Coordinates of C-alpha atoms and ligand atoms in Angstrom, one line a residue:
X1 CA 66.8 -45.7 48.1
X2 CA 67.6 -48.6 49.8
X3 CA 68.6 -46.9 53.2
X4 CA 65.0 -45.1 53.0
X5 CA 63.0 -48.7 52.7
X6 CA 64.9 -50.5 55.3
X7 CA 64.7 -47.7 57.5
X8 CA 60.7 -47.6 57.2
X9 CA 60.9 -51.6 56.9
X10 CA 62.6 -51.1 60.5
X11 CA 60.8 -48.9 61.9
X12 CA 57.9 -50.2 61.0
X13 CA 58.9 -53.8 62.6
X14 CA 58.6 -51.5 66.2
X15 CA 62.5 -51.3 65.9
X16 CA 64.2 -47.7 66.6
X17 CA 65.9 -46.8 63.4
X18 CA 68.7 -44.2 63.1
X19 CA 69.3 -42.5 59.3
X20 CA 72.8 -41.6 58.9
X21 CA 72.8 -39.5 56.1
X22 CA 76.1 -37.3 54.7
X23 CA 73.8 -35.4 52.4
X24 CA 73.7 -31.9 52.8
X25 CA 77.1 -31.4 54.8
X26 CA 78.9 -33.2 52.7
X27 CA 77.5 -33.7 48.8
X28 CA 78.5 -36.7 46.1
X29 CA 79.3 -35.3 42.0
X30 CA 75.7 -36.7 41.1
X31 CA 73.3 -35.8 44.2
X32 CA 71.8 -32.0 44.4
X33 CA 69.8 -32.1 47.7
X34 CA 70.0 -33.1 50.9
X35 CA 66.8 -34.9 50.7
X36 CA 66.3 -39.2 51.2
X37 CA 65.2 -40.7 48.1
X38 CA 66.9 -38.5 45.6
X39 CA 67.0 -40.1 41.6
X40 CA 70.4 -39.1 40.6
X41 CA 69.7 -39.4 37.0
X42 CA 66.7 -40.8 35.1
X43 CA 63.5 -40.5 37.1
X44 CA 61.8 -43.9 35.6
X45 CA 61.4 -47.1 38.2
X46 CA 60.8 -48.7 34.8
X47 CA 59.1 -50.9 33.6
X48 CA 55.6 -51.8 36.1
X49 CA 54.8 -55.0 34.0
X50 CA 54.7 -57.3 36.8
X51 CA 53.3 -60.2 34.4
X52 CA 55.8 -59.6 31.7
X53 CA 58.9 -58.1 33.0
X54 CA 61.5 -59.2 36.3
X55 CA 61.6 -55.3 37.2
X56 CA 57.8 -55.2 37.3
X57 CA 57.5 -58.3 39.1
X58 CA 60.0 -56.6 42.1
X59 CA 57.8 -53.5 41.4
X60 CA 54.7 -56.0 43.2
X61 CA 56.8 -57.9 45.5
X62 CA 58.1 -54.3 47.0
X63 CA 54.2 -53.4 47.2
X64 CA 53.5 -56.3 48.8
X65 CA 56.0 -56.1 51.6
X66 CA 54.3 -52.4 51.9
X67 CA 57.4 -51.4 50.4
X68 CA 57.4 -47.2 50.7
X69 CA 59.2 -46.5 47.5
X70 CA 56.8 -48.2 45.7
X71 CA 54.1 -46.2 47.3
X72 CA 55.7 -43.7 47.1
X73 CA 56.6 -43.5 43.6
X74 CA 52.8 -44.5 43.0
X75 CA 51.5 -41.2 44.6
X76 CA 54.0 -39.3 42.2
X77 CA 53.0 -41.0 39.2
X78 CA 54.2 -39.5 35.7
X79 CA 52.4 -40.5 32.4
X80 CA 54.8 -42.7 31.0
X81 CA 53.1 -45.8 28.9
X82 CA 54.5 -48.8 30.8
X83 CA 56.7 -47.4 32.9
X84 CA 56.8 -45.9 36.3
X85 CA 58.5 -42.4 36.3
X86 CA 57.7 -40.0 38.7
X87 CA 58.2 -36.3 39.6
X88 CA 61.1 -36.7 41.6
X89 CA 61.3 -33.8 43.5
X90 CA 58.0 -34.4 45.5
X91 CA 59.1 -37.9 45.3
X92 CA 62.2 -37.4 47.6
X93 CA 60.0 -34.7 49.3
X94 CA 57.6 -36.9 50.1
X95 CA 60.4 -39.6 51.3
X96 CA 61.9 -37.2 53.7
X97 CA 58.6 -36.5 54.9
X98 CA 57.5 -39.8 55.8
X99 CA 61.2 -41.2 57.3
X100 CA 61.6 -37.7 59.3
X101 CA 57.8 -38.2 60.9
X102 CA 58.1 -41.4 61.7
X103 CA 58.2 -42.1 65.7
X104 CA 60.4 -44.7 65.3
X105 CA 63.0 -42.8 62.8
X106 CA 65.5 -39.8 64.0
X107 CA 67.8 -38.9 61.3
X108 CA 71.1 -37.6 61.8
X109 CA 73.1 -35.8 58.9
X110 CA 76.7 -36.4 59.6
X111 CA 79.0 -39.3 57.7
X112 CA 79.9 -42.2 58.8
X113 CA 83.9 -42.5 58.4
X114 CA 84.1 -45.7 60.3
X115 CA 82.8 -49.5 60.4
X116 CA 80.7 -49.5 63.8
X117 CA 81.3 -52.3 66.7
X118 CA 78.4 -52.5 68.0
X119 CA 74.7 -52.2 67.7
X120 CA 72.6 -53.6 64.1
X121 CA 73.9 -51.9 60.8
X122 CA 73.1 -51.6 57.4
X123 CA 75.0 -50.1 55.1
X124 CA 73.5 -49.1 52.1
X125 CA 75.7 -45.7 50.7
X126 CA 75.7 -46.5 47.3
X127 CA 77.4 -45.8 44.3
X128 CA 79.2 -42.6 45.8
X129 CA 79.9 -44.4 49.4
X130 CA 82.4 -41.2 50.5
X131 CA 86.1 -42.4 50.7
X132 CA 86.5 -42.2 54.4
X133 CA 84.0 -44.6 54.5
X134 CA 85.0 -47.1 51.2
X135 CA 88.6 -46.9 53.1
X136 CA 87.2 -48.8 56.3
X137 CA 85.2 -51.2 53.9
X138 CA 88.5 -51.8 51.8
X139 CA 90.6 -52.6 55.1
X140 CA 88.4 -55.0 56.7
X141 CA 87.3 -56.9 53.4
X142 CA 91.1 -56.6 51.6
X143 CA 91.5 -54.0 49.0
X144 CA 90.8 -56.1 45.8
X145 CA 87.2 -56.7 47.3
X146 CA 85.7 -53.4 46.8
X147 CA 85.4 -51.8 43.6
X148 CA 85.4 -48.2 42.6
X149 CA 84.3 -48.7 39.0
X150 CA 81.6 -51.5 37.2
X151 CA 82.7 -52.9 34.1
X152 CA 80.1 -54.6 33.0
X153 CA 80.1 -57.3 29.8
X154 CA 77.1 -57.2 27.8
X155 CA 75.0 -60.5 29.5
X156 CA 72.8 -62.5 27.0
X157 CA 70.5 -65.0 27.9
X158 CA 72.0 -68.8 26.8
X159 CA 69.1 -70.2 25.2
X160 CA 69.3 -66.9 22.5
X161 CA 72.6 -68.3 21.2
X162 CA 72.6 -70.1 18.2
X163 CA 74.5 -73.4 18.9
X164 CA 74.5 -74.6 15.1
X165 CA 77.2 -71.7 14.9
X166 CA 78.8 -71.5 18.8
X167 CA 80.1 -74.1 20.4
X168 CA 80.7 -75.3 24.1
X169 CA 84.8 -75.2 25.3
X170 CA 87.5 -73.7 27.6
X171 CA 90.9 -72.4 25.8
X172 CA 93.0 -75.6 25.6
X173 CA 90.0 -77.8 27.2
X174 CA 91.3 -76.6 30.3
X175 CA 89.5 -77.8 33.8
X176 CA 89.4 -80.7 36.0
X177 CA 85.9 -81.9 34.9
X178 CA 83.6 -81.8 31.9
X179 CA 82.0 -78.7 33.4
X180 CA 85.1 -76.8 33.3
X181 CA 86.0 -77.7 29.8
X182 CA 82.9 -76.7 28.2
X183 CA 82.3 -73.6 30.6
X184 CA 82.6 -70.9 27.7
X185 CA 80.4 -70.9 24.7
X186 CA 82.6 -69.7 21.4
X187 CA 81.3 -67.7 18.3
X188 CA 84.2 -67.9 15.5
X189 CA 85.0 -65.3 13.0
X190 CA 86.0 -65.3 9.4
X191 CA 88.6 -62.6 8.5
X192 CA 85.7 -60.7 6.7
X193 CA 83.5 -61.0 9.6
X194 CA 86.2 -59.7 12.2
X195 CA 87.3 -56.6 9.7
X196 CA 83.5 -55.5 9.2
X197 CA 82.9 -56.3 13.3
X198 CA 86.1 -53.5 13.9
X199 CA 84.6 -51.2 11.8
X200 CA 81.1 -50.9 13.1
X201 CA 83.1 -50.8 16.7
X202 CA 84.9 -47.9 15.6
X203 CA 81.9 -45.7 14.1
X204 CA 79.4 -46.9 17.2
X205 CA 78.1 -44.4 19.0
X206 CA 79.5 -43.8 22.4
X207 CA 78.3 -42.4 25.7
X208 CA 81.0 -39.7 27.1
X209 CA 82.3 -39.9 31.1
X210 CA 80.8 -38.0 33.5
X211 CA 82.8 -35.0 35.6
X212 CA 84.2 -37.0 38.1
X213 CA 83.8 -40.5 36.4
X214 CA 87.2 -41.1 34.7
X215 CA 89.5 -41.2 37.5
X216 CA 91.9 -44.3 37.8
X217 CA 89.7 -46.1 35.6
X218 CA 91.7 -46.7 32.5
X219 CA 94.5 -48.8 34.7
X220 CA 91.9 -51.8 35.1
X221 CA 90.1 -52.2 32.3
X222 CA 89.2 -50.6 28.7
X223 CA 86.4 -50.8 26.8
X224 CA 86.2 -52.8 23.6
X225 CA 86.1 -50.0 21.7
X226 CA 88.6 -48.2 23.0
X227 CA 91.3 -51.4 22.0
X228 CA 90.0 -51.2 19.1
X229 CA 91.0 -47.8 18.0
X230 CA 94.6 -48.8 19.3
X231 CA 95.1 -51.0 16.4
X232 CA 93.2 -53.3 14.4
X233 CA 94.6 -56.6 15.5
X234 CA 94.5 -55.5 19.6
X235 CA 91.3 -57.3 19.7
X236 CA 92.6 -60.3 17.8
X237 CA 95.7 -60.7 20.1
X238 CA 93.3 -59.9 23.0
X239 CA 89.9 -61.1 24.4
X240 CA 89.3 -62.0 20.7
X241 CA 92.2 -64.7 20.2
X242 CA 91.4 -67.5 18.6
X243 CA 94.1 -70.1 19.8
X244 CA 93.3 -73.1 21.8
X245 CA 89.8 -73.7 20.6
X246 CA 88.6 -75.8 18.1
X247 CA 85.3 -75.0 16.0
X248 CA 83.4 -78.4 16.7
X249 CA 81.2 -77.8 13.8
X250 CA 84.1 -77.8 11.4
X251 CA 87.3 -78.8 12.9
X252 CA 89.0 -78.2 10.1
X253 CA 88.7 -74.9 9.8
X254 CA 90.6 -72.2 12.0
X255 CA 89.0 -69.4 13.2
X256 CA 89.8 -66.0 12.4
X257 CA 89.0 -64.6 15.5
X258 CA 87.0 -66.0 18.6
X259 CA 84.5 -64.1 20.8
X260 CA 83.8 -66.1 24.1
X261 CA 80.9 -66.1 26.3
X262 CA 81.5 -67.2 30.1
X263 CA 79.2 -68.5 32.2
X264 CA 77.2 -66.3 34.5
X265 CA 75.3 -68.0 37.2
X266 CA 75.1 -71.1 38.4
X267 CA 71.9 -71.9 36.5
X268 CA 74.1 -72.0 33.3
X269 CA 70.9 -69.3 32.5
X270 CA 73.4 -66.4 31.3
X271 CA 76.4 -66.0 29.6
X272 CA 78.3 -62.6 29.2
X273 CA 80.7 -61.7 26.7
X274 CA 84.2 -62.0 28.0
X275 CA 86.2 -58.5 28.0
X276 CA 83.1 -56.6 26.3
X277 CA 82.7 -54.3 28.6
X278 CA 81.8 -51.3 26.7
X279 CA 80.8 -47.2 26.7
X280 CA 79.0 -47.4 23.5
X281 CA 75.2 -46.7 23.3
X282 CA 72.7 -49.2 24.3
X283 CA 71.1 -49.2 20.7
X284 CA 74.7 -49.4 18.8
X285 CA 75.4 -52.6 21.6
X286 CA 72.9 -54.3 20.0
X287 CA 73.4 -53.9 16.8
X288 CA 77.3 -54.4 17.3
X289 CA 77.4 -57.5 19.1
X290 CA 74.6 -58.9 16.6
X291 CA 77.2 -58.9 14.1
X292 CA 79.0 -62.1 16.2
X293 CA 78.1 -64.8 14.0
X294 CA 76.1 -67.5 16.8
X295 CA 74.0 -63.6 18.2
X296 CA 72.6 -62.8 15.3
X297 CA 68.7 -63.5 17.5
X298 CA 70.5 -62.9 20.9
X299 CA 69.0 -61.0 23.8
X300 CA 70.6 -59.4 26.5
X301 CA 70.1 -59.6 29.8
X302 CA 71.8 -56.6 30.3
X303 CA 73.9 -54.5 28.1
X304 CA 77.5 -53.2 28.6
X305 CA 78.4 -50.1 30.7
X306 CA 81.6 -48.7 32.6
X307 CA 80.6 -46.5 35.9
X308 CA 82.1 -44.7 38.9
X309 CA 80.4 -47.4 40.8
X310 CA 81.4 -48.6 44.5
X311 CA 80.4 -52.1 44.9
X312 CA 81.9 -55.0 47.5
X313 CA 82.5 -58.6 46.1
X314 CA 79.3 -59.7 48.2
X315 CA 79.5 -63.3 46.3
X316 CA 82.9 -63.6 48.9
X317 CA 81.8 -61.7 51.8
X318 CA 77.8 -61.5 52.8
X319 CA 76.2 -64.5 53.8
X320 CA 73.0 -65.7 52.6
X321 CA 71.5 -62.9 55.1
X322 CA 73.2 -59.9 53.7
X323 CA 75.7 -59.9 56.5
X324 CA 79.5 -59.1 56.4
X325 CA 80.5 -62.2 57.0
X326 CA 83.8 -61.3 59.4
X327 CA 81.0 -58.7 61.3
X328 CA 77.9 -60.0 61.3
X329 CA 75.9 -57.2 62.9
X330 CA 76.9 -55.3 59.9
X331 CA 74.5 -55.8 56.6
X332 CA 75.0 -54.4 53.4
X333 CA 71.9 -53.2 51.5
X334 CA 71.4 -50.9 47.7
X335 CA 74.0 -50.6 44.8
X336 CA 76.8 -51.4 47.4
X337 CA 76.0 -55.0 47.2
X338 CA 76.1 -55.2 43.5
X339 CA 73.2 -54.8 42.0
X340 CA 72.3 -52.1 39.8
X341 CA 69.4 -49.7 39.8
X342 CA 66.9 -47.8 41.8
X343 CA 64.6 -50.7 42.0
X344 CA 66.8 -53.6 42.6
X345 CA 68.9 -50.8 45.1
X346 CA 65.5 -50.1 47.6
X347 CA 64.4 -54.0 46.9
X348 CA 68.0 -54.9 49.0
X349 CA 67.0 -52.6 51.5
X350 CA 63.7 -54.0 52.0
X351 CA 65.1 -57.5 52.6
X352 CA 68.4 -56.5 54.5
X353 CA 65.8 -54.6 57.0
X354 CA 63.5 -57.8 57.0
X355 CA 66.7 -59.9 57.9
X356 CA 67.4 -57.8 60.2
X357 CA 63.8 -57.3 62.5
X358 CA 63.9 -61.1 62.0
X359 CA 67.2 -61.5 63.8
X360 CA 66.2 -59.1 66.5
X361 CA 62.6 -60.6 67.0
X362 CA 64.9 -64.4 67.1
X363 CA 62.9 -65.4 64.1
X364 CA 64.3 -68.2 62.2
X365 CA 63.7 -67.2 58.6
X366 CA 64.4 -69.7 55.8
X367 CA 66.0 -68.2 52.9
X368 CA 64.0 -66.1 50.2
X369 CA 63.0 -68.5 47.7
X370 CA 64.7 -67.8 44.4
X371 CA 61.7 -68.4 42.4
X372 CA 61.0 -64.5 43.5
X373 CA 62.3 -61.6 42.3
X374 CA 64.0 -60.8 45.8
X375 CA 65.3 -63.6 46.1
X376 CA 66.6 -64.6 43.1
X377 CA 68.5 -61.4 42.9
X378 CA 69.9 -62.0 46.8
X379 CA 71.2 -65.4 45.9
X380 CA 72.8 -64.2 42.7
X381 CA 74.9 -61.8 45.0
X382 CA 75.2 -63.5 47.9
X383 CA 76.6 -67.1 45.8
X384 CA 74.9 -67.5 42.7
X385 CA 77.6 -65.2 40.7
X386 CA 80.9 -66.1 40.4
X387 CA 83.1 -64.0 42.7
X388 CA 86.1 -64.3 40.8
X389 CA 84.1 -62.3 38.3
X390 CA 81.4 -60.7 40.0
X391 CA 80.2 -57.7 38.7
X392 CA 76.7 -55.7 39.4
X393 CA 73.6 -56.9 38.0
X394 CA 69.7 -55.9 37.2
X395 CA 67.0 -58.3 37.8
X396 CA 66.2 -60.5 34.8
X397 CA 64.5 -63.5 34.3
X398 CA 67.7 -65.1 33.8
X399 CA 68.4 -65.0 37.4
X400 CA 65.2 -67.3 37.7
X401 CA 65.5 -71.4 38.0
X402 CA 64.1 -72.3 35.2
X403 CA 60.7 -73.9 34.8
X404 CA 60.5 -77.4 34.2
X405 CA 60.5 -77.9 30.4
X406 CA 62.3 -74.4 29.9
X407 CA 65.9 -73.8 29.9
X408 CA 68.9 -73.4 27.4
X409 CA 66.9 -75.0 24.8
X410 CA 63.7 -73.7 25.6
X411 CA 64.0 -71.8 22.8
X412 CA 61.9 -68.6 22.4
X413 CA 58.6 -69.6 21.6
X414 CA 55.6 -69.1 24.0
X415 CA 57.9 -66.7 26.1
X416 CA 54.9 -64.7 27.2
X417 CA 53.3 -67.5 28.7
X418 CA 56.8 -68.5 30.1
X419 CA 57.1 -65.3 31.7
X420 CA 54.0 -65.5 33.2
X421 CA 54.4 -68.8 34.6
X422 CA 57.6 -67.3 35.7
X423 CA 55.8 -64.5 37.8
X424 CA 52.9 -65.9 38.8
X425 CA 55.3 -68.6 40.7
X426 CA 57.1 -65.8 42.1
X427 CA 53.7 -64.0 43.7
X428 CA 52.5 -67.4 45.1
X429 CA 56.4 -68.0 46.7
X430 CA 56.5 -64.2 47.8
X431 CA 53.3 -64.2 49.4
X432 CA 54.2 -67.1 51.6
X433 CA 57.6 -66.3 52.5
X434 CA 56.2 -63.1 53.5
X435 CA 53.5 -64.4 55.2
X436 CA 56.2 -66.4 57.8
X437 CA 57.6 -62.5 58.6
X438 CA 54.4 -61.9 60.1
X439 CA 55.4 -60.3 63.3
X440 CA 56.7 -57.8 61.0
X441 CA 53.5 -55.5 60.2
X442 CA 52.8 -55.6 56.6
Ligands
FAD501 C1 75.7 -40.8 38.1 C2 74.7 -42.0 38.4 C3 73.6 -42.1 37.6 C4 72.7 -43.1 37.8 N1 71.6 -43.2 37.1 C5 70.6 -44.2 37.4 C6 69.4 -44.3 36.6 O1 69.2 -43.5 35.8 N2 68.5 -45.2 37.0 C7 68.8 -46.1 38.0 O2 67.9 -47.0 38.2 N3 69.9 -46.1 38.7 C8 70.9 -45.1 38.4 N4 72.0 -45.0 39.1 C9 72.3 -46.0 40.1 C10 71.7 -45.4 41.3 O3 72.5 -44.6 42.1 C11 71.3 -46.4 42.2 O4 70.6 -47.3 41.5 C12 70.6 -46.0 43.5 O5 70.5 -44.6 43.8 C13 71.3 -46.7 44.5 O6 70.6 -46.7 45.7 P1 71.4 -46.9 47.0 O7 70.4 -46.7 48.1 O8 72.2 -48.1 47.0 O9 72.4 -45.6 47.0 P2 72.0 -44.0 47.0 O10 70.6 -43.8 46.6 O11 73.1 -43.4 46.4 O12 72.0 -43.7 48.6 C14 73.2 -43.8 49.3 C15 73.2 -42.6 50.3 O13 74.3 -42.8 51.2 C16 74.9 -41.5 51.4 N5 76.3 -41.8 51.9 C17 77.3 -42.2 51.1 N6 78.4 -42.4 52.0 C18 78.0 -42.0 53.2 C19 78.7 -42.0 54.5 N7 80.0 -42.4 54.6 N8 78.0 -41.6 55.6 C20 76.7 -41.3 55.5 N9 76.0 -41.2 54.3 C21 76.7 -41.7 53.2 C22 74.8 -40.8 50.1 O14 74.8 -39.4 50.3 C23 73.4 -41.3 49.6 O15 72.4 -40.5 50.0 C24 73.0 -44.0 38.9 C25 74.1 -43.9 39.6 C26 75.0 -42.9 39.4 C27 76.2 -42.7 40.3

């Protein structure tokens, strides 16, 4: 996805593009063809609401920036309500067709086992990057700086918690300043509470591994669910504990257990749930972590997940231009980076390949605005998520600086209009950031 849109983006630009694709010679567990483009899995860009929903909105900014997935998915169009699935066999088809047709474009099917020295890069190989490859990544960024699995924390939006219940404060008011001692919010939990929450855990529905999924994964980290069927209490003596906090609704009252919510960004827009990370359902999430007294009305940003997933701590090592900061001719584009999905994966390349043609052309770009779509999911990865905890995200509306009179108390009234204010800002900032690439033919 995202090496096919920065290669057209590129090429398009008047720069001579090489593809380095693996695919046929050598395969990944998920892929099937050798074609560019291919949807490993679902075949939905979801949801094409660019008024009402973040993935939309990226949907128009991609179509704007004559973005070929976008067109391309367009021309294969499935009936699908509000979403945009396509035939994905004619849509990696047609993919191929274009990229191989192009003047500008050669593709070359061999892998790349090696960081290059010279000459612009990107490097955008995904979820399945082949191990000769994540090897030379892992050397030159230090190993605990690429991962080989997400574990992802359900993410709620902070203005859906209910902070008559939760309250604001680190274990043992820990931190240097005020910021630091309040940066968790805390739902308590009476015993009852805690012993229903366990059960509901233990008869949620769960989503199995994939072949070739599960190995070395259960060293780092284990899903909630999975401590919980080790005992009863695991949770309580684990991210559940409640020691070191005091309920500042009633003091005087110790909590049974404690579920914690750390801050996300640095807009203080999202919280996720600390040591959640989870393989049950989507549908059983909800109604699980709905159970935490404080998320009864909560809505999530994203929900849990645990995936074969290769992804470098970009919050450490890319710079505000997608560049490996130790080798800057070297960008990183797609899933790599850290965030998640087709969409958000080709939107990366679309930008890296932007950066890029700007560089060559000695353009002086200023930085994506992060009232976009693009660009608030490049600053999220390239600073606005903590790297200590960085882990891969979708595009949401909590990535957005909020509007003026919005925020963590906004509440959730008049969110449609909010949401449109939200994207109509973005089309306005997209269009003129866009319109200062213009030697770039759009
Ligand atoms: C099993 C699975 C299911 C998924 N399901 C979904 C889903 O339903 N919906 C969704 O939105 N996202 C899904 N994803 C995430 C999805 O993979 C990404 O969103 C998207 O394909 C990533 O785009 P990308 O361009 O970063 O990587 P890819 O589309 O994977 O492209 C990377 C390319 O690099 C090639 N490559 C890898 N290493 C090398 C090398 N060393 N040399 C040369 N070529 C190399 C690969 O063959 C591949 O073609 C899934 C991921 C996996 C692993």
């Amino acid at each position: 996805m995202a090496g096919s849109e920065a290669a057209w983006q590129a090429a398009n630009a008047g720069l001579t593009v090489v593809i380095h694709e693996m695919r046929p010679k050598v395969g990944t567990f998920a892929h099937r063809t050798g074609d560019l483009g291919e949807m490993v899995c679902s075949n939905s860009f979801r949801s094409d609401d660019h008024e009402q929903n973040a993935v939309g909105l990226l949907h128009w900014e991609m179509r704007a920036a004559n973005g070929l997935i976008m067109q391309t998915a367009h021309q294969h169009r499935l009936p699908a309500g509000g979403a945009l699935a396509v035939d994905r066999d004619p849509f990696a088809a047609s993919v191929t067709a274009v990229l191989r047709s192009h003047p500008n474009v050669r593709i070359s099917h061999e892998e790349i086992t090696e960081l290059p020295d010279q000459g612009q890069w990107i490097i955008a190989t995904g979820p399945l990057t082949s191990g000769a490859l994540a090897e030379a990544i892992r050397i030159e960024t230090g190993a605990d700086q690429l991962a080989f699995f997400d574990a992802i924390a359900p993410i709620v939006y902070a203005e859906t918690v209910n902070m008559d219940v939760a309250w604001m404060q680190s274990r043992y008011d820990k931190g240097e300043t005020e910021d630091e001692r309040t940066a968790y919010l805390n739902c308590p939990m009476t015993k009852d509470q805690y012993e229903a929450f366990i059960d509901a855990l233990l008869a949620a529905e769960k989503t199995e591994f994939k072949e070739g999924e599960t190995a070395g994964y259960f060293d780092g980290c284990l899903p909630i669910e999975v401590m919980a069927e080790r005992g009863r209490e695991t949770l309580r003596f684990g991210p559940m504990k409640p020691v070191g906090l005091t309920n500042a609704h009633d003091p005087a009252t110790k909590a049974y257990a404690v579920v914690q919510l750390r801050r996300d960004n640095a807009l203080g827009t999202l919280y996720n749930i600390v040591g959640f990370q989870t393989k049950m359902k989507y549908g059983a999430q909800k109604a699980v972590f709905k159970m935490i007294p404080g998320l009864e009305d909560a809505e999530f940003a994203r929900l849990g997940g645990i995936h074969r997933n290769t992804f470098i701590n970009s919050p450490r090592l890319l710079d505000h231009r997608m560049r490996l900061k130790s080798r800057p001719h070297i960008r990183f584009a797609g899933q790599i980076t850290g965030v998640e999905g087709y969409v958000e994966s080709a939107a990366m390349g679309l930008l890296a390949a932007r950066l890029a043609v700007a560089e060559a052309q000695g353009i002086d770009l200023p930085p994506v605005p992060n009232t976009t779509a693009m660009g608030a999911l490049v600053t999220h990865i390239t600073g606005g998520a903590d790297a200590r905890t960085f882990q891969p995200m979708n595009v949401n509306f909590g990535l957005f600086p909020p509007l003026e009179g919005t925020g963590i108390k906004g509440g959730r009234r008049g969110r449609k209009e909010r949401y449109k204010a939200y994207t109509d800002r973005a089309k306005a900032d997209w269009t003129a950031w866009l319109a200062q690439t213009e030697t770039v033919p759009a």
